[in-house]
Short mmCIF file of C-alpha atoms and ligand atoms in Angstrom, two decimals:
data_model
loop_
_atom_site.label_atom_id
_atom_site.label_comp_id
_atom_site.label_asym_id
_atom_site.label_seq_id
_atom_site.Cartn_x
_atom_site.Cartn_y
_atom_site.Cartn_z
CA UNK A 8 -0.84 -35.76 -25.41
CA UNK A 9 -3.42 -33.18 -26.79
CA UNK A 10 -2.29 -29.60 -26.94
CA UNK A 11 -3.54 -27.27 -24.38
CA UNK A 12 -5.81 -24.49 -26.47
CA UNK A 13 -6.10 -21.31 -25.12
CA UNK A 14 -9.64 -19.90 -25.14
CA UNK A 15 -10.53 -17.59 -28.26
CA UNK A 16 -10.72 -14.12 -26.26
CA UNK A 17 -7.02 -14.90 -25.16
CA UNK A 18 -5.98 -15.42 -28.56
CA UNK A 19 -7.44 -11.23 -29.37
CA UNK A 20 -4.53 -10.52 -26.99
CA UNK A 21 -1.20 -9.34 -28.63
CA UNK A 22 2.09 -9.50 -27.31
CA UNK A 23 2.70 -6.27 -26.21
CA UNK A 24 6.05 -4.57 -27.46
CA UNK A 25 6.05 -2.81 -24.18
CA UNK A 26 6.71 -5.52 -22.02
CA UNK A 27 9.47 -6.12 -24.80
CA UNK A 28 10.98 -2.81 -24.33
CA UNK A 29 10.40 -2.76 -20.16
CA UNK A 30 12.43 -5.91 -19.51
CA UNK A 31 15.32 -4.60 -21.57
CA UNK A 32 14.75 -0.81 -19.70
CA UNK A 33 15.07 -2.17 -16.25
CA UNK A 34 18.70 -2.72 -17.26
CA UNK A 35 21.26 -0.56 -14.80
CA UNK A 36 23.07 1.02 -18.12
CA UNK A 37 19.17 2.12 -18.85
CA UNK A 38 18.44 5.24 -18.92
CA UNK A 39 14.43 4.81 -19.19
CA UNK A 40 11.94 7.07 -19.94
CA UNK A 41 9.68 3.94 -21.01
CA UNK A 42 7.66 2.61 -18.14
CA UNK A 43 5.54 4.50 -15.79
CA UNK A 44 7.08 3.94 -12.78
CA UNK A 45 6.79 6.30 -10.01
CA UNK A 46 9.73 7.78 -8.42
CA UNK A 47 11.33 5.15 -5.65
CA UNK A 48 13.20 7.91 -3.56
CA UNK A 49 9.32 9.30 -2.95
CA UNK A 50 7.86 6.15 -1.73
CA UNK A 51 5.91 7.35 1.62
CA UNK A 52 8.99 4.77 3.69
CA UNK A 53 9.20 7.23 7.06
CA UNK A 54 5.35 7.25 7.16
CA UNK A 55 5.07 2.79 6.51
CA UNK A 56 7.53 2.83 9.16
CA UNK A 57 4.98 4.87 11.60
CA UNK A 58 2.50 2.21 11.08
CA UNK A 59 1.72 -1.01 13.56
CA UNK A 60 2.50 -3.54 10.98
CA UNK A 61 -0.79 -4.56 9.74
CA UNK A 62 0.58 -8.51 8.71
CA UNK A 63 0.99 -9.32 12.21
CA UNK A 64 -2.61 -8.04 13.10
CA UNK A 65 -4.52 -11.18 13.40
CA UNK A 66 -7.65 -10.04 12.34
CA UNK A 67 -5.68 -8.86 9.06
CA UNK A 68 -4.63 -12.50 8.39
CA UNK A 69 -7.89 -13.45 8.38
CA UNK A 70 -10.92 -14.04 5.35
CA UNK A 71 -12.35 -10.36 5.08
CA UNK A 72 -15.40 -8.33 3.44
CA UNK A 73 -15.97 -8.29 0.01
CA UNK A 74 -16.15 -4.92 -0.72
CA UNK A 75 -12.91 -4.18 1.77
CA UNK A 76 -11.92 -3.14 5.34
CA UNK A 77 -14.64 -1.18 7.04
CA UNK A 78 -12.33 1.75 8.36
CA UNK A 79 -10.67 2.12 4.81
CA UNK A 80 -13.93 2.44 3.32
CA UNK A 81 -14.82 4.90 5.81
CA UNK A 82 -11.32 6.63 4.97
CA UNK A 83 -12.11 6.74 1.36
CA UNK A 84 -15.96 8.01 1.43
CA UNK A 85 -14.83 10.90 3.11
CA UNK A 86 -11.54 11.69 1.27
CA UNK A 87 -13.47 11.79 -1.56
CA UNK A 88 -16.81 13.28 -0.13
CA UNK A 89 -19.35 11.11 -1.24
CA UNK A 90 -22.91 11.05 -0.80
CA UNK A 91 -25.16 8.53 0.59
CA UNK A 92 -26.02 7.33 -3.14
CA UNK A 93 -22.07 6.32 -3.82
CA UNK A 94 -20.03 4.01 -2.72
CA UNK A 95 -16.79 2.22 -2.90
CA UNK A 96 -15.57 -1.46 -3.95
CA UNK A 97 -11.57 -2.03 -2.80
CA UNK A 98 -9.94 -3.70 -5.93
CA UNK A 99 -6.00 -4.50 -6.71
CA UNK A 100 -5.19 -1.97 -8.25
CA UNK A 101 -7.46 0.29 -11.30
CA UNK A 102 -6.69 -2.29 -13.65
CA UNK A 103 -8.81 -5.38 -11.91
CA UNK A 104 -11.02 -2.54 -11.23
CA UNK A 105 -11.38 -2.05 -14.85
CA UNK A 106 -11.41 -5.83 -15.67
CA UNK A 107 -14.42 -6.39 -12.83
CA UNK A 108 -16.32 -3.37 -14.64
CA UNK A 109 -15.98 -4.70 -18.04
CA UNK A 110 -16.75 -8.29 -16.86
CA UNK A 111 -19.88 -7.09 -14.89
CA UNK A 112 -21.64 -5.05 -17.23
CA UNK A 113 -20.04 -5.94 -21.40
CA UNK A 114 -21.18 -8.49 -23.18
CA UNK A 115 -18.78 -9.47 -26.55
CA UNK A 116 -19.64 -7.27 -29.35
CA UNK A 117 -20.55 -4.64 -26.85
CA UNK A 118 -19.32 -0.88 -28.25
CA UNK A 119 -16.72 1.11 -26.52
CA UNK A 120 -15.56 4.66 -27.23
CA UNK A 121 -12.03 5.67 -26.45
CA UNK A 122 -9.76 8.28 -27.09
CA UNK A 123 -6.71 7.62 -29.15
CA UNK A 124 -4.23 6.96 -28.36
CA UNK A 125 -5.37 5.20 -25.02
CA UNK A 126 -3.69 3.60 -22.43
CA UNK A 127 -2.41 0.06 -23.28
CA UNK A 128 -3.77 -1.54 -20.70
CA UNK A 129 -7.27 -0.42 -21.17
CA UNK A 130 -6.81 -1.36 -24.69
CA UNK A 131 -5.92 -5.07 -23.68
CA UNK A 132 -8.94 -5.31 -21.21
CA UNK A 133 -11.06 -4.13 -23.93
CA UNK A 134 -10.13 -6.52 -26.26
CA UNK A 135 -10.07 -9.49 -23.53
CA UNK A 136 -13.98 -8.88 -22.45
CA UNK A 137 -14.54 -9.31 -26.47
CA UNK A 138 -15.74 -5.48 -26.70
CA UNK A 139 -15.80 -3.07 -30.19
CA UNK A 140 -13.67 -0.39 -29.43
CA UNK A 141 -15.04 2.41 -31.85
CA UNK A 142 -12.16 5.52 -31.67
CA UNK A 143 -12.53 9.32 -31.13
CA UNK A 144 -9.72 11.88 -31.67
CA UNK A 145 -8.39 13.17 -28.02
CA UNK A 146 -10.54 15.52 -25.87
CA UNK A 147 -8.41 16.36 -23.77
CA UNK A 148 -4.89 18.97 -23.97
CA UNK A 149 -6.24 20.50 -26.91
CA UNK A 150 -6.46 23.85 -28.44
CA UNK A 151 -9.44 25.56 -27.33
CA UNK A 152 -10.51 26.11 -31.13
CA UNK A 153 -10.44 22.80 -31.89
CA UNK A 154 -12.87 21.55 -28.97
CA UNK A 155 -16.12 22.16 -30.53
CA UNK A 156 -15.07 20.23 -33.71
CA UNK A 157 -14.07 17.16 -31.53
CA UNK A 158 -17.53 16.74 -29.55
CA UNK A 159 -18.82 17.22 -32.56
CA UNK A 160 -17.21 14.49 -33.36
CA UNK A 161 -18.23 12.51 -30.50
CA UNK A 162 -21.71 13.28 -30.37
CA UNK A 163 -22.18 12.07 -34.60
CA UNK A 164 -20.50 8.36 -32.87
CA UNK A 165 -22.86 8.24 -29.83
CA UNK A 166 -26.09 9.15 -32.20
CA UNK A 167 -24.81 6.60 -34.81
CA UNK A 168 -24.12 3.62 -32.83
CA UNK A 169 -24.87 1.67 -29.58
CA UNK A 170 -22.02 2.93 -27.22
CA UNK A 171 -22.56 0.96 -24.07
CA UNK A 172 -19.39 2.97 -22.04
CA UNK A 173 -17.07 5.85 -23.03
CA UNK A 174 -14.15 5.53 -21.41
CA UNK A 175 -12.03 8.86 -20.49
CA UNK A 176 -8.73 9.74 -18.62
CA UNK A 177 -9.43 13.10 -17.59
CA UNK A 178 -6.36 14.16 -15.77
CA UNK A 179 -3.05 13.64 -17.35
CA UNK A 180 -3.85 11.11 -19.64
CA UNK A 181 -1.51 8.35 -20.16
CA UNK A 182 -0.20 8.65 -22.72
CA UNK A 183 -0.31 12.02 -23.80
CA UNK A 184 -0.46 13.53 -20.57
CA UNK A 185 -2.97 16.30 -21.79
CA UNK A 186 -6.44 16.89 -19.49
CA UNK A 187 -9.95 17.97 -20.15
CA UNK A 188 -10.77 21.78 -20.04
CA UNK A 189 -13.80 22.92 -17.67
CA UNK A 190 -15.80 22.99 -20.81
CA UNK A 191 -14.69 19.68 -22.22
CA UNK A 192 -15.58 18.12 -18.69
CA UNK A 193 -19.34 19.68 -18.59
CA UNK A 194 -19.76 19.05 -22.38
CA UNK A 195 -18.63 14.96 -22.27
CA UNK A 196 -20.73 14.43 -20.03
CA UNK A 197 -23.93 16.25 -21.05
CA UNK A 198 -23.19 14.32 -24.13
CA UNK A 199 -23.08 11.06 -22.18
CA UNK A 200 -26.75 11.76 -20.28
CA UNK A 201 -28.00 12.40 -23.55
CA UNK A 202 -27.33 9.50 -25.38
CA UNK A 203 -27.55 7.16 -22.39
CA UNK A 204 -24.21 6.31 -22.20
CA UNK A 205 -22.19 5.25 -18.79
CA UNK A 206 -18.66 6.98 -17.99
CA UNK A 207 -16.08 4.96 -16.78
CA UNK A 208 -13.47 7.94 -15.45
CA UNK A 209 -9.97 6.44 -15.21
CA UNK A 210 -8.27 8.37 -12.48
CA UNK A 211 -4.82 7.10 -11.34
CA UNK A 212 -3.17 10.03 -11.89
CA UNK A 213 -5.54 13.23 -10.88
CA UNK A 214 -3.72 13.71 -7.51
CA UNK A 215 -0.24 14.17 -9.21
CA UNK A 216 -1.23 17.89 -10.90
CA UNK A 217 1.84 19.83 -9.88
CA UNK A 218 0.36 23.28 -11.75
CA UNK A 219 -2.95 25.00 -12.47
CA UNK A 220 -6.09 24.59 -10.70
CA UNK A 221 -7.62 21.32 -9.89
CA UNK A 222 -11.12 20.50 -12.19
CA UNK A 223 -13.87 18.57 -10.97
CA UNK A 224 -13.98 14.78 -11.76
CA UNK A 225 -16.61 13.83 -14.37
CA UNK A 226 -18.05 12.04 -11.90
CA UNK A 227 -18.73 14.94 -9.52
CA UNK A 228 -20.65 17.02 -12.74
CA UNK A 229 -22.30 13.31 -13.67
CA UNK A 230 -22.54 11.26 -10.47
CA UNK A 231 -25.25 8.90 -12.09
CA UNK A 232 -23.71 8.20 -15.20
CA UNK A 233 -20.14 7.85 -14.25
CA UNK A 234 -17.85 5.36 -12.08
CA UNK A 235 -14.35 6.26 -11.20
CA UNK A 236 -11.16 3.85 -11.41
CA UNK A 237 -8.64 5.07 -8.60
CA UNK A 238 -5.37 3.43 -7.60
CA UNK A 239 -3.05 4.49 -5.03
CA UNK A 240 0.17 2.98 -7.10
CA UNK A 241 0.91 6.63 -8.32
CA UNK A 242 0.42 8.00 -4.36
CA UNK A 243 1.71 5.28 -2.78
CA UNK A 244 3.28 2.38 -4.17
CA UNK A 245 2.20 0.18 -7.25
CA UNK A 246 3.83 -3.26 -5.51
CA UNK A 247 0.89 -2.60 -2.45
CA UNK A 248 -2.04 -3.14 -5.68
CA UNK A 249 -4.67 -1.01 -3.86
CA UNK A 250 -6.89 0.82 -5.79
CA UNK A 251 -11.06 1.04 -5.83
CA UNK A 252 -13.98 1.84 -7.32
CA UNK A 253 -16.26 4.64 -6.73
CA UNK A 254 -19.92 4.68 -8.12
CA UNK A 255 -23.18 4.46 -7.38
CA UNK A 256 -24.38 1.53 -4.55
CA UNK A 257 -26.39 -0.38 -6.69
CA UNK A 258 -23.56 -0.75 -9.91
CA UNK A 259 -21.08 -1.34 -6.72
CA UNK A 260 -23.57 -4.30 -5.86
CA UNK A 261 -23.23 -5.55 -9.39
CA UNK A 262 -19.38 -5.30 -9.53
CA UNK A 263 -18.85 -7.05 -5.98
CA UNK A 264 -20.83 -10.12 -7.19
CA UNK A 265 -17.69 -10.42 -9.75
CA UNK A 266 -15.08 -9.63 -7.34
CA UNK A 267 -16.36 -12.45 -5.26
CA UNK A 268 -15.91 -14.49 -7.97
CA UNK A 269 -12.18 -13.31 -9.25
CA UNK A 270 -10.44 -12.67 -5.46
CA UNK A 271 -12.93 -12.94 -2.74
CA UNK A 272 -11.37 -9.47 -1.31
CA UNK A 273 -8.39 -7.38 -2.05
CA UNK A 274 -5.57 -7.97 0.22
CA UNK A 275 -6.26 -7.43 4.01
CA UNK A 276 -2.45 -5.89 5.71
CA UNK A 277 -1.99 -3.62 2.79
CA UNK A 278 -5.89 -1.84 2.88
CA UNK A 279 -5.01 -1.30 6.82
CA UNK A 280 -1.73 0.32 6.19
CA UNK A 281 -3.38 2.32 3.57
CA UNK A 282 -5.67 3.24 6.03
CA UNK A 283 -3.40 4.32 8.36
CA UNK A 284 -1.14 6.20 6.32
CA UNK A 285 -3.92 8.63 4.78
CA UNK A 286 -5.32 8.88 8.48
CA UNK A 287 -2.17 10.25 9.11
CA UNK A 288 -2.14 14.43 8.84
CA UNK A 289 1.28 14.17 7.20
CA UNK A 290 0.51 11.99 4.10
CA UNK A 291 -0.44 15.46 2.76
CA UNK A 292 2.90 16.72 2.81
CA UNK A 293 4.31 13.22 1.38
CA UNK A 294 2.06 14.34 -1.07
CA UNK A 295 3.16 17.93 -1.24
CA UNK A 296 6.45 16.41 -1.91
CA UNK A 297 5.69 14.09 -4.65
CA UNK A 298 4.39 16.45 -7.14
CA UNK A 299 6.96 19.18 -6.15
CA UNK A 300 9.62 16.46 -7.31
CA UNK A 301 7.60 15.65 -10.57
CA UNK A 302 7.43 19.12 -11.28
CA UNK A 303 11.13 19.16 -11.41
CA UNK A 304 11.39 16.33 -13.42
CA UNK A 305 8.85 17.36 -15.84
CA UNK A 306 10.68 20.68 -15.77
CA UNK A 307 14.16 19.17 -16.51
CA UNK A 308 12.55 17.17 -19.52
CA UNK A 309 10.49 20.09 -20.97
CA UNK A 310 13.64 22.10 -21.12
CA UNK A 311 16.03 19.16 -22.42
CA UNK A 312 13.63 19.11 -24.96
CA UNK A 313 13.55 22.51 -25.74
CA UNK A 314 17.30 22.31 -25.69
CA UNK A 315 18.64 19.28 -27.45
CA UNK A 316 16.12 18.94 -30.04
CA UNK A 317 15.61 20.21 -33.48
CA UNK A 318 13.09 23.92 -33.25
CA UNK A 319 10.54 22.25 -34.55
CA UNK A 320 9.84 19.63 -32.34
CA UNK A 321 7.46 21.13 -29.67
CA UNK A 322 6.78 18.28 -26.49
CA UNK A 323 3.02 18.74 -25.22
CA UNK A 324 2.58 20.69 -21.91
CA UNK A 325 1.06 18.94 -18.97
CA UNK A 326 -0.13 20.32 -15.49
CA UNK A 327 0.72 16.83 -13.83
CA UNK A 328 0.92 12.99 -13.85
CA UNK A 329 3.90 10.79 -15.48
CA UNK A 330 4.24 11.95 -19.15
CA UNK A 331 5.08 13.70 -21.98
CA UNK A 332 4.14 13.48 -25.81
CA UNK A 333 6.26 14.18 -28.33
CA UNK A 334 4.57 14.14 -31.45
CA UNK A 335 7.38 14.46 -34.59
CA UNK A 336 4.13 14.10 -37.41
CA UNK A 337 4.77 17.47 -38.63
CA UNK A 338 6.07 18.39 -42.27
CA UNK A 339 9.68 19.59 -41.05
CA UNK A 340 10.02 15.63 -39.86
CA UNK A 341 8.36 14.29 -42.95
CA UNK A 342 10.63 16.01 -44.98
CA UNK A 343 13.58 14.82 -42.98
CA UNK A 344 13.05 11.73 -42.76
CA UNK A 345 10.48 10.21 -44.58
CA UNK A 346 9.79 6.24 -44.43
CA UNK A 347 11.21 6.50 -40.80
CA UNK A 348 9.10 4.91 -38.29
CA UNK A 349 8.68 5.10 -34.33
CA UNK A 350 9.42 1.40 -33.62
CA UNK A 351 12.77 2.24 -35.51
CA UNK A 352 13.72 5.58 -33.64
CA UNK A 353 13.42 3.83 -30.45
CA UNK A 354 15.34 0.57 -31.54
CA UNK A 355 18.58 3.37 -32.16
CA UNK A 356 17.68 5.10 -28.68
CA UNK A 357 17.43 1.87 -26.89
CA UNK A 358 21.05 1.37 -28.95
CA UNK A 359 22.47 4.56 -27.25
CA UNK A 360 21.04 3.43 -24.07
CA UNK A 361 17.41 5.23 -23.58
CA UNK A 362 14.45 3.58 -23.68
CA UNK A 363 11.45 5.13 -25.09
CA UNK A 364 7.81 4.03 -26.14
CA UNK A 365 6.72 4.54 -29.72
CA UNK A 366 3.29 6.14 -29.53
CA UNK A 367 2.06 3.36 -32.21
CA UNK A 368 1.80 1.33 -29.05
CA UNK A 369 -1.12 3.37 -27.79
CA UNK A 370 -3.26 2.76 -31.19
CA UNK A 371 -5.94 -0.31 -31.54
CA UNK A 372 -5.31 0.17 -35.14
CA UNK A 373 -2.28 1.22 -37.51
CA UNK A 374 -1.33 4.47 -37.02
CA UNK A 375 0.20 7.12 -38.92
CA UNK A 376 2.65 9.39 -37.76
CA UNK A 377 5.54 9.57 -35.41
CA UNK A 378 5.49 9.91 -31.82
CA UNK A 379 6.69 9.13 -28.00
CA UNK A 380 5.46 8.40 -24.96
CA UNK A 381 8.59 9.62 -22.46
CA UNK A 382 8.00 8.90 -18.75
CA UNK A 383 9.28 11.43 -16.32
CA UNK A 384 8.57 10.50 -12.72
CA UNK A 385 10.93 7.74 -12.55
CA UNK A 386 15.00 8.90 -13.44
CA UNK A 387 16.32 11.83 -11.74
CA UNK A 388 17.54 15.23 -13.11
CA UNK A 389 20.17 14.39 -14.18
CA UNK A 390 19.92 11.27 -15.77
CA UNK A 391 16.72 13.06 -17.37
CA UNK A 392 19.23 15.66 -19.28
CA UNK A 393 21.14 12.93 -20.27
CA UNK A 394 18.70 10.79 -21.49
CA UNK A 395 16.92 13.51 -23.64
CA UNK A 396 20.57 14.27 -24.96
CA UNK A 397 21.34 11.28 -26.22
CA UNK A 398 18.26 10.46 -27.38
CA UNK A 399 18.14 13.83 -29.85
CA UNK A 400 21.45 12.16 -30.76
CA UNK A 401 19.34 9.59 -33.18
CA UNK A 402 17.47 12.26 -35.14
CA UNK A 403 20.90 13.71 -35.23
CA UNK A 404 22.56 10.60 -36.48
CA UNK A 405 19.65 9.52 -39.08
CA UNK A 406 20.22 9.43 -42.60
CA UNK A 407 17.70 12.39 -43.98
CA UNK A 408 15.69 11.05 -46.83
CA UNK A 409 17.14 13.03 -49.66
N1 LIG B 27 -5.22 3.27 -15.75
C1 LIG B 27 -4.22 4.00 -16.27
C2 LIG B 27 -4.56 5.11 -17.21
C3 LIG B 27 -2.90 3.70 -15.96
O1 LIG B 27 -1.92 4.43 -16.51
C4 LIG B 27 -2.62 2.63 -15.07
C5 LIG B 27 -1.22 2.24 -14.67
N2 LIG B 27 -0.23 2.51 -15.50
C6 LIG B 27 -3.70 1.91 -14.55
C7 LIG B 27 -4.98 2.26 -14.91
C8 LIG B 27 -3.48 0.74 -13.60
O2 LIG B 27 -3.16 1.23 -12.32
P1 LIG B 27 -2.97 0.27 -11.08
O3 LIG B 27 -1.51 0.20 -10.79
O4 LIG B 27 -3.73 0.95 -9.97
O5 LIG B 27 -3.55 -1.05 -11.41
#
C-alpha cells in the first residue's frame, strides 16, 4: 500500500504546544489560565431560552444564501452602521473568516506584516496559505514615547518590501491584551493608504472593553483599505461558530466565491438565533454583564499579581478582552534565573496544577525572553487567587542561577 502524503503547505504546519497544554488544562484538578475560553456561567442561556428554536424552523433546515440569512444580515449592517459601500459575508467563526480572506486574495510567497507576538491561530493560517510573514514590534499598549519609533518602524518595512496585507488586533490583542491609542489607529492606517496596503482588522474581542473609552475601528478611519474579522464566540458562545466579515461589496463578492467553495453557507438555526437574540433589547444588558464579570476577573488577577509575585514583575494593563501579559525579560529575572526558559516555568506550574501559555508560542520565529499569556475570563475569583498563588510558587521554588 503506498503511503498517504500530505500536501507540502500542510507539512509548514507545526504541532502546536498549545493544543498540548489545552488537553491537559481541561483537567477538573486544572486550574487554567491557558485557553481563551469565555466564562460558561455568562453564556446568554435565559435569553436562548426566549428564542423559537430555530432547528425546528423548516426553512432553517433547508440549503440557504451564500452570504447568510437575510434578517441577520440586516441585523448586522445596522449594529454596526454601515454604509451602502460595505457589506457583510456570515462565516464560522473569525478564523474561516480569516482562512476565506487569505485564500481569496494571497498567493504563496505573498508578504504579510504582523505584530509580534500574534495570535497563534493567525500565525497557522498564515503559514497554511504559503504567505511571508515579515514581523513588526507591537503597536499597540505601548508607552506613548515609544510610538513614533515603532511606525517608524513600520513605515521603513512597507517602503522596503511588497506587503500585500498588514494584519492588526486593535482591541485587546490576544496575546498581550494591549490596544492601539487614537494616534496609533489614525497613523496605521494613513501608513497603510500610503503604501497601498489592505488592513485586515481582527476584532473578536472589541466589545469586551470593561474600562476607558471605546476607539474607532480601523476600519471606520480607513473603510476602503480595511476588512474586519468579527466573531460572536467572545459575546455569545464559541460552540455556535458565528462570526462574519465586514468590508467593502465588491472584496465581499470575491470572498463569497471561496465560501461557496469551502461550506456553501454558514450554519442556518444558529445565524437565526443569533438574530434573534441581538434583536432582543436585553442582549445589551447580557452584555453589560459580561464585561462587568471580566472586569472582576481581570481585577482579581491584576492584584494576585501584584500580590504574590516578586516587585519586579509588573503584568501589562488592559481596558478589556481575555488576557494578560506578563513579561519576566527584565534584568532582576535574568539575574535570577538565567538559562531558565518559558516552556520550563510552565511545565513546574502545570506540575502544581496551573496551566499557563509560554509567550514563545506567540512568535513565528525563536524568541528571546520570558513571558505568559494568562487567560482571565474563564476561572472564577477565587480559583483566579489561587491559581496566581501557586503559580508565583515556581519562581519561588526555582533554583537562582548563582
Ligand atoms: N482572532 C483572534 C485574535 C482570536 O483570539 C480568535 C479566537 N481565539 C479568533 C480570531 C477566532 O475566533 P472564532 O472563535 O470566532 O473563530
Amino acid at each position: 500500500m503506498s503511503s498517504l502524503q500530505i500536501a507540502d503547505r500542510v507539512s509548514y504546519l507545526q504541532e502546536s504546544y498549545l493544543r498540548e497544554i489545552l488537553s491537559v488544562a481541561s483537567r477538573r484538578d486544572i486550574i487554567s489560565f491557558a485557553g481563551g475560553l469565555p466564562a460558561e456561567a455568562c453564556f446568554p442561556l435565559a435569553l436562548l431560552k426566549q428564542l423559537e428554536r430555530s432547528e425546528t424552523v423548516p426553512g432553517y433546515l433547508q440549503y440557504g444564501g451564500s452570504q447568510g440569512l437575510d434578517i441577520l444580515l440586516d441585523v448586522l449592517r445596522a449594529r454596526y452602521g454601515l454604509t451602502g459601500e460595505q457589506d457583510i459575508l456570515m462565516t464560522s467563526g473569525a478564523q474561516q473568516g480569516l482562512d476565506l480572506v487569505l485564500r481569496t486574495f494571497v498567493n504563496p510567497g505573498d508578504k504579510i506584516a504582523v505584530e509580534i507576538p500574534c495570535y497563534l491561530g493567525a500565525l497557522q493560517a498564515f503559514r497554511l496559505a504559503g504567505a511571508e510573514v515579515c514581523s513588526l514590534p507591537l503597536l499597540g499598549g505601548i508607552p506613548e514615547e515609544v510610538e513614533e519609533v515603532r511606525l517608524a518602524e513600520m513605515e521603513s518595512l512597507l517602503r522596503q518590501e511588497n506587503i500585500k496585507f498588514f494584519y492588526a488586533i486593535p482591541d485587546f490583542h490576544n496575546p498581550t491584551g494591549g490596544s492601539y491609542s487614537l494616534k496609533m489607529r489614525q497613523a496605521v492606517t494613513q501608513l497603510c493608504e500610503k503604501y497601498g496596503v489592505f488592513l485586515i482588522e481582527d476584532a473578536p474581542y472589541r466589545e469586551l472593553r470593561f474600562t476607558g473609552e471605546s476607539l474607532p475601528t480601523l476600519a471606520d478611519l480607513s473603510p476602503q483599505q480595511c476588512l474586519v474579522l468579527r466573531s460572536f464566540s467572545k459575546v455569545v458562545s464559541p460552540g455556535l461558530r458565528l462570526g462574519c466579515i465586514q468590508a467593502e461589496q465588491r472584496v465581499i463578492w470575491e470572498i463569497m466565491k471561496v465560501k461557496q467553495v469551502a461550506d456553501l453557507h454558514t450554519q442556518l438555526p444558529g445565524q437565526a438565533s443569533l438574530a434573534g437574540l441581538l434583536m432582543n433589547p436585553d442582549f445589551n444588558q447580557h452584555l453589560q454583564r459580561l464585561r462587568q464579570e471580566y472586569l472582576c476577573r481581570y481585577s482579581a488577577m491584576h492584584s494576585a499579581i501584584k500580590r504574590y509575585f516578586p516587585g519586579w514583575v509588573t503584568p501589562c494593563k488592559a481596558e478589556g478582552g481575555m488576557f494578560i501579559w506578563l513579561d519576566l525579560s527584565c534584568e532582576a529575572f535574568q539575574q535570577a534565573f538565567n538559562g531558565v526558559d518559558g516552556r520550563q516555568l510552565a511545565e513546574s506550574a502545570l506540575a502544581k496544577g496551573v496551566a499557563v501559555v509560554p509567550g514563545s508560542v506567540f512568535y513565528p520565529h525563536q524568541q528571546a525572553g520570558v513571558s505568559f499569556r494568562l487567560n482571565f475570563s474563564h476561572e472564577s475569583v477565587v480559583n483566579i487567587d489561587h491559581g496566581i498563588q501557586r503559580f508565583s510558587l515556581v519562581l519561588e521554588q526555582m533554583e537562582p542561577a548563582i
